[in-house]
Structures are given as C-alpha cells and as structure tokens.
C-alpha cells in the first residue's frame, strides 16, 4: 500500500480582486485549478517567474489563505474542515521561511524575545528557561555560535546571512513536518545561497520535514533538487505546466516553458547536455494575471505555438512519468 502524502493540493483555485481607487476593479486568478502532492520528508521545488502565483500557492498550503475552490489536505485531512485545536496543530506543523528575514521579526525585540513565545504558546517547552535551552541548541545547529550572544541581539545587529539562519532556526525549533521556503535564499549574496540550501537540507536530515521550495531561480532550484532529491513543479500564470522527478525534468524538459527556462541557466554538468537546440521566446513580455491569454496561457511567447494553442486549454496529463500541459508534448520527448 502506498504511503499517504503529507500534503495534497487538490484542484485549488484562488482569485483576487485587483484595482480600486484609480483603476477599474478586476478579478484575477492567481492559482488556477492546481493539484500537487508532497510526501513525507520530500522536497518539491515550485519554480516560475515573479507574479505567477507561487507565493499564493505557498500561503494556501499553509492555511494562510482559503481556496475559493478545491481542497488542501494535510495528513489526509481537509485543513478547512479541521476543528480549532486541529488547525492550531497543523499550523505548528507547517512553517514558513520568508524572503526578507528582517521583516519577519520585530526589530525592537531580541532574538530570544521573538523566538521563545511560539515555543511556549505551542507547549513545546514549559517555560522561558526551557525555551532558552531549546533555542541555544537550535542556534548551534544552524551555526550561530556562541548561541547566547545571538539570542541577546536585536535584528539590526545581524547580517542578512545570520538573520536567514535565525528564521530557519525559528521554523525548525517547533519541529514542523512541513516548511514552505518562499524565495528563502533570494536576498542572500550569491556566495551564501548554496550554503543556506545545504543547511536546509542538513536540517531536513536531522528533523525529517518536507520542503516546498518556492523560487524564480531555476539554477538554485536545480541545486536544491539535485542535492536533496525531489520533484520540480513549473508554474506559469497560475497553472502548473510541468511536474515530475527533479533530475528528469532538469535533464529532459518537455514543456516548452521549462525548456526555455532551462536555457537561462548554465549547464556545467556534461550529463545535462541538451540533445536539441532550444529556440528563444517569441516575446519577452510576461502577460499579467489580469490579462491571461486564451487557450494555452503560454502561446503568445511559445516558440512552437500553433492555431490550436490559441483556442484550446491544454490539460495537464500524465506523460513519460510526469505531468505536462502541452498539446504537443509528444514532439518534445527527447
Ligand atoms: S500548447 Fe502550444 S503554446 Fe502551449 S506550450 Fe504547447 S506548443 Fe506551446
């Protein structure tokens, strides 16, 4: 019998109303009928350009937003049908690491004053003294030593890299089963990014949580997935266009959007040599969610678009051991 996924996103749609005082109000569909599964101790990299709905999907998986339709199941249970105490337990089990660590913490509190209350509130520890001991342990794990020194500091006295470690420590101190890392390393200097990903994966080995790793940077997604193993889901204008085992998607992308994104990253590994030249985009302009193109949303930019692509929405179908939303997926199998 196959193991039940930790988290299931089932045909989820989320709309927002944009505009207001100076522009007409318009409904936009940030997440469009998306399904996704994340297993126990599994990694999924969710990749797409800015504004494609990735962060909205991340917030939906955490219960920070409610879907307009569809379901989010955590350990088989619909999170929006949970009782108050079950939902609170789910929220403790599902943590987030934001892009900007400085906005995640109160600037007038020390690191201890920010990190201790969630531990006590969630009954992870009985009191402040035990919280101090737990946090010393976790800060040491993320390489912030001596931990006492960092616990007594204010955020302004920390570097970006140190703050990102603090946010990671805050997330793992609650021993969650699931972490959404939303552009978690994007603000770090390039030299620190790989180290931060390594640390995340090291902590995964210790604590056994699953990651939804959200990024616009396919290069860092590739590093994360090839090092930590897992799946990649490519998102375009609110829809998943390709999803599958990370190394297979990276080495042999099928969907034209994934193919084009792959051209944007260097290929230092000879095993990843492309077997065919990949044409460039017809347009560099990313359509806005307010004006989603008809048919295949990618057709105005797709180098392979045909008439049918303007008219008919391609369904996400199982293909060559992954899911692909393209009318002509068969043509792009290597
Ligand atoms: S359905 Fe057509 S436009 Fe869309 S990705 Fe496939 S070939 Fe390109």
Coordinates of C-alpha atoms and ligand atoms in Angstrom, one line a residue:
X1 CA 0.0 0.0 0.0
X2 CA 1.4 3.4 -0.9
X3 CA 2.1 5.9 1.9
X4 CA -0.4 8.8 2.2
X5 CA 1.1 12.1 1.1
X6 CA 1.9 14.6 3.8
X7 CA 0.2 17.4 1.9
X8 CA -2.2 17.3 -1.0
X9 CA -3.4 20.3 -3.0
X10 CA -6.5 19.2 -4.9
X11 CA -7.8 21.3 -7.8
X12 CA -7.3 24.5 -5.9
X13 CA -8.3 27.9 -7.3
X14 CA -7.7 31.3 -5.7
X15 CA -9.0 34.6 -7.1
X16 CA -8.2 38.1 -6.0
X17 CA -9.8 41.4 -6.9
X18 CA -7.2 44.0 -8.1
X19 CA -7.6 47.7 -8.7
X20 CA -9.6 50.2 -6.8
X21 CA -9.4 53.9 -6.4
X22 CA -7.6 54.8 -9.6
X23 CA -8.2 51.8 -11.8
X24 CA -11.1 49.5 -12.5
X25 CA -11.5 46.6 -10.2
X26 CA -10.8 43.3 -11.9
X27 CA -10.8 39.7 -10.7
X28 CA -7.5 37.8 -11.3
X29 CA -7.0 34.1 -10.9
X30 CA -3.7 33.8 -9.0
X31 CA -4.0 30.0 -8.7
X32 CA -5.9 28.1 -11.3
X33 CA -7.1 24.5 -10.6
X34 CA -3.7 23.4 -9.2
X35 CA -3.1 19.9 -7.8
X36 CA 0.2 18.9 -6.1
X37 CA 1.4 16.3 -3.7
X38 CA 4.2 16.4 -1.2
X39 CA 5.3 13.2 0.6
X40 CA 6.8 12.7 4.0
X41 CA 10.4 14.0 4.1
X42 CA 10.1 15.0 0.4
X43 CA 11.3 18.1 -1.5
X44 CA 9.2 19.9 -4.1
X45 CA 10.7 22.9 -5.9
X46 CA 8.0 25.2 -7.2
X47 CA 9.5 27.4 -10.0
X48 CA 8.2 30.2 -12.0
X49 CA 8.6 33.9 -12.9
X50 CA 7.6 36.6 -10.4
X51 CA 3.9 37.1 -10.1
X52 CA 2.9 33.7 -11.4
X53 CA 1.1 32.7 -8.2
X54 CA 3.8 30.7 -6.5
X55 CA 3.7 32.6 -3.2
X56 CA -0.1 32.5 -3.2
X57 CA 0.0 28.7 -3.6
X58 CA 2.5 28.6 -0.8
X59 CA 0.2 30.6 1.5
X60 CA -2.7 28.3 0.5
X61 CA -0.7 25.2 1.6
X62 CA 0.0 26.8 5.0
X63 CA -3.7 27.7 5.6
X64 CA -2.8 31.4 5.5
X65 CA -5.3 31.8 2.6
X66 CA -8.5 30.0 2.0
X67 CA -9.1 28.5 -1.5
X68 CA -12.1 29.6 -3.5
X69 CA -12.5 26.0 -4.7
X70 CA -10.6 22.8 -4.2
X71 CA -9.0 21.4 -1.0
X72 CA -5.8 21.3 0.9
X73 CA -5.3 18.1 2.8
X74 CA -2.7 17.6 5.5
X75 CA -2.1 14.0 6.6
X76 CA -5.3 13.2 4.7
X77 CA -7.5 15.9 6.4
X78 CA -9.0 18.9 4.8
X79 CA -7.4 21.8 6.7
X80 CA -10.5 24.0 6.3
X81 CA -12.7 21.3 8.0
X82 CA -10.4 20.9 11.0
X83 CA -11.5 21.9 14.5
X84 CA -9.8 24.8 16.1
X85 CA -7.3 22.7 18.0
X86 CA -6.5 20.5 15.0
X87 CA -6.0 23.6 12.8
X88 CA -3.6 25.1 15.5
X89 CA -1.7 21.8 15.5
X90 CA -1.5 21.9 11.7
X91 CA -0.2 25.5 11.8
X92 CA 2.5 24.5 14.2
X93 CA 3.5 21.7 11.8
X94 CA 3.5 23.9 8.8
X95 CA 6.1 26.8 9.0
X96 CA 7.3 29.4 6.5
X97 CA 10.7 30.9 5.8
X98 CA 10.2 34.3 4.1
X99 CA 12.4 36.1 1.5
X100 CA 13.2 39.0 3.8
X101 CA 14.3 37.9 7.2
X102 CA 14.3 41.4 8.6
X103 CA 10.5 41.9 8.1
X104 CA 9.9 38.5 9.8
X105 CA 11.0 39.7 13.3
X106 CA 10.1 42.6 15.5
X107 CA 13.0 45.0 15.4
X108 CA 12.6 46.1 19.0
X109 CA 12.8 42.6 20.4
X110 CA 15.9 40.5 20.9
X111 CA 16.1 37.2 19.1
X112 CA 15.2 35.4 22.3
X113 CA 12.1 37.6 22.8
X114 CA 10.9 36.8 19.3
X115 CA 11.6 33.1 19.2
X116 CA 10.7 32.0 22.7
X117 CA 6.9 32.9 22.8
X118 CA 5.9 30.5 19.9
X119 CA 7.7 27.6 21.7
X120 CA 5.8 28.3 25.0
X121 CA 2.5 29.0 23.3
X122 CA 2.7 25.7 21.4
X123 CA 3.7 23.8 24.6
X124 CA 6.9 22.7 23.0
X125 CA 8.6 23.8 26.2
X126 CA 7.2 24.5 29.7
X127 CA 8.8 27.9 30.4
X128 CA 11.2 30.6 29.3
X129 CA 14.2 28.8 30.8
X130 CA 13.5 25.6 28.8
X131 CA 12.9 27.8 25.7
X132 CA 16.3 29.4 26.2
X133 CA 17.9 25.9 26.3
X134 CA 16.0 24.7 23.2
X135 CA 17.0 27.9 21.3
X136 CA 20.6 27.6 22.3
X137 CA 20.6 24.0 20.8
X138 CA 18.9 25.1 17.6
X139 CA 21.1 28.1 17.0
X140 CA 24.1 25.9 17.4
X141 CA 22.7 23.6 14.8
X142 CA 22.3 26.5 12.3
X143 CA 25.9 27.5 13.0
X144 CA 25.2 30.6 15.1
X145 CA 27.7 30.3 18.0
X146 CA 28.0 31.1 20.7
X147 CA 24.2 31.0 20.7
X148 CA 23.9 33.1 23.9
X149 CA 25.4 36.0 22.0
X150 CA 22.9 35.8 19.2
X151 CA 19.9 35.2 21.4
X152 CA 20.5 38.6 23.2
X153 CA 21.0 40.5 19.9
X154 CA 18.5 42.7 18.1
X155 CA 17.8 42.0 14.4
X156 CA 19.6 45.3 13.3
X157 CA 22.9 43.9 14.7
X158 CA 22.8 40.8 12.5
X159 CA 23.9 40.3 8.8
X160 CA 21.4 39.1 6.2
X161 CA 23.0 35.6 6.3
X162 CA 22.8 35.4 10.1
X163 CA 19.2 36.6 10.0
X164 CA 18.3 33.9 7.5
X165 CA 19.7 31.3 9.8
X166 CA 17.7 32.8 12.7
X167 CA 14.5 32.4 10.6
X168 CA 15.4 28.8 9.7
X169 CA 16.1 28.2 13.5
X170 CA 12.7 29.7 14.4
X171 CA 11.0 27.4 11.9
X172 CA 12.7 24.2 13.0
X173 CA 12.5 25.0 16.7
X174 CA 8.8 24.0 16.5
X175 CA 9.8 20.6 15.0
X176 CA 7.4 21.1 12.0
X177 CA 6.7 18.4 9.4
X178 CA 6.4 20.9 6.5
X179 CA 8.2 24.1 5.6
X180 CA 7.4 26.5 2.8
X181 CA 10.7 28.3 1.9
X182 CA 9.4 31.2 -0.1
X183 CA 12.3 32.7 -2.1
X184 CA 14.1 31.9 1.2
X185 CA 17.7 32.4 -0.2
X186 CA 17.0 35.0 -2.9
X187 CA 18.1 38.0 -0.8
X188 CA 21.4 36.4 0.2
X189 CA 24.6 37.2 -1.6
X190 CA 25.3 34.6 -4.3
X191 CA 28.2 33.3 -2.3
X192 CA 25.9 32.5 0.7
X193 CA 23.0 31.0 -1.2
X194 CA 24.3 27.5 -1.7
X195 CA 25.5 27.3 1.9
X196 CA 21.9 28.2 3.0
X197 CA 20.4 25.5 0.9
X198 CA 23.0 23.0 2.2
X199 CA 22.0 24.0 5.8
X200 CA 18.3 23.5 5.0
X201 CA 19.0 20.0 3.7
X202 CA 21.2 19.2 6.6
X203 CA 18.3 20.2 9.0
X204 CA 16.0 18.0 6.9
X205 CA 18.2 15.0 7.7
X206 CA 18.0 15.8 11.4
X207 CA 14.3 16.7 11.7
X208 CA 12.7 14.9 8.8
X209 CA 10.5 17.6 7.4
X210 CA 9.3 18.2 3.9
X211 CA 10.1 21.4 1.9
X212 CA 8.1 23.3 -0.6
X213 CA 10.9 25.4 -2.1
X214 CA 9.5 28.3 -3.9
X215 CA 11.8 30.2 -6.3
X216 CA 12.0 32.2 -9.5
X217 CA 15.6 31.0 -9.9
X218 CA 15.8 27.7 -11.7
X219 CA 19.5 27.5 -11.0
X220 CA 19.0 27.4 -7.2
X221 CA 16.0 25.1 -7.7
X222 CA 18.2 22.7 -9.6
X223 CA 20.9 22.8 -6.9
X224 CA 18.3 22.2 -4.2
X225 CA 16.7 19.3 -6.1
X226 CA 19.8 17.5 -7.3
X227 CA 21.4 17.8 -3.9
X228 CA 18.3 17.0 -1.8
X229 CA 16.4 14.8 -4.3
X230 CA 12.8 15.6 -5.0
X231 CA 10.3 16.9 -7.6
X232 CA 10.0 20.1 -9.6
X233 CA 6.7 21.8 -10.5
X234 CA 6.9 24.6 -13.1
X235 CA 4.2 27.2 -12.7
X236 CA 3.1 29.7 -15.3
X237 CA 0.4 32.3 -14.8
X238 CA -1.3 30.4 -12.0
X239 CA -1.1 26.9 -13.6
X240 CA 1.3 24.0 -13.2
X241 CA 2.6 23.3 -16.7
X242 CA 5.1 20.5 -15.9
X243 CA 5.8 18.5 -12.8
X244 CA 7.9 15.4 -12.2
X245 CA 11.0 14.0 -10.7
X246 CA 13.5 16.8 -10.5
X247 CA 16.5 15.2 -12.2
X248 CA 14.4 14.0 -15.1
X249 CA 12.7 17.4 -15.6
X250 CA 16.0 19.2 -15.4
X251 CA 17.8 16.8 -17.8
X252 CA 14.9 16.4 -20.3
X253 CA 12.4 19.2 -20.0
X254 CA 9.3 18.5 -22.1
X255 CA 7.1 21.6 -21.8
X256 CA 8.4 24.5 -24.0
X257 CA 8.3 26.8 -21.0
X258 CA 10.5 24.5 -19.0
X259 CA 12.8 24.1 -22.0
X260 CA 13.2 27.9 -22.4
X261 CA 13.7 28.4 -18.6
X262 CA 16.5 25.8 -18.8
X263 CA 18.3 27.9 -21.4
X264 CA 18.6 30.6 -18.8
X265 CA 20.8 28.6 -16.5
X266 CA 24.3 27.3 -17.2
X267 CA 24.8 23.6 -17.8
X268 CA 28.2 22.7 -16.2
X269 CA 27.4 19.0 -16.0
X270 CA 28.2 17.2 -19.3
X271 CA 25.3 14.7 -18.5
X272 CA 22.9 17.6 -18.8
X273 CA 24.0 18.5 -22.3
X274 CA 20.9 19.3 -24.3
X275 CA 20.1 17.0 -27.2
X276 CA 18.4 19.7 -29.2
X277 CA 18.8 23.4 -29.7
X278 CA 16.1 25.3 -27.9
X279 CA 14.6 28.3 -29.7
X280 CA 14.1 31.5 -27.9
X281 CA 10.8 33.0 -26.7
X282 CA 8.6 34.9 -29.2
X283 CA 8.0 37.6 -26.6
X284 CA 9.9 38.5 -23.5
X285 CA 6.9 40.2 -22.0
X286 CA 5.2 38.1 -19.3
X287 CA 1.4 38.6 -19.6
X288 CA -0.3 40.0 -16.5
X289 CA -2.6 37.8 -14.4
X290 CA -5.3 40.5 -15.2
X291 CA -5.0 39.6 -18.9
X292 CA -4.4 35.9 -19.2
X293 CA -4.2 34.8 -22.8
X294 CA -6.8 32.4 -24.2
X295 CA -6.1 28.7 -24.8
X296 CA -2.6 27.8 -23.7
X297 CA -1.6 30.7 -21.5
X298 CA 2.0 30.4 -22.8
X299 CA 1.0 30.7 -26.5
X300 CA 2.0 34.4 -27.1
X301 CA 5.6 33.5 -26.0
X302 CA 5.9 29.9 -27.1
X303 CA 8.2 29.2 -30.0
X304 CA 6.1 26.2 -31.1
X305 CA 2.6 27.7 -30.8
X306 CA 0.1 26.7 -33.4
X307 CA -3.5 27.8 -34.1
X308 CA -5.0 25.2 -31.6
X309 CA -2.8 26.7 -28.8
X310 CA -4.7 30.0 -29.0
X311 CA -8.1 28.3 -28.8
X312 CA -7.8 25.2 -26.5
X313 CA -6.5 25.0 -23.0
X314 CA -4.1 22.0 -22.8
X315 CA -4.9 19.7 -19.9
X316 CA -2.2 18.6 -17.5
X317 CA -1.7 15.0 -18.5
X318 CA 0.4 12.1 -17.4
X319 CA 3.2 11.7 -19.8
X320 CA 6.6 10.0 -19.8
X321 CA 6.4 9.5 -16.0
X322 CA 5.5 13.2 -15.3
X323 CA 2.7 15.7 -15.9
X324 CA 2.8 18.1 -18.8
X325 CA 0.3 20.7 -20.1
X326 CA 1.0 21.0 -23.8
X327 CA -0.9 19.9 -26.8
X328 CA 2.3 18.7 -28.5
X329 CA 4.1 17.1 -25.6
X330 CA 4.9 14.0 -27.6
X331 CA 7.0 16.1 -30.0
X332 CA 9.3 17.3 -27.2
X333 CA 10.2 14.0 -25.7
X334 CA 14.0 13.5 -26.2
Ligands
LIG1 S1 0.2 24.0 -26.0 FE1 1.1 25.1 -27.8 S2 1.6 27.2 -27.0 FE2 1.3 25.8 -25.2 S3 3.3 25.1 -24.7 FE3 2.4 23.6 -26.1 S4 3.1 24.2 -28.1 FE4 3.4 25.9 -26.8

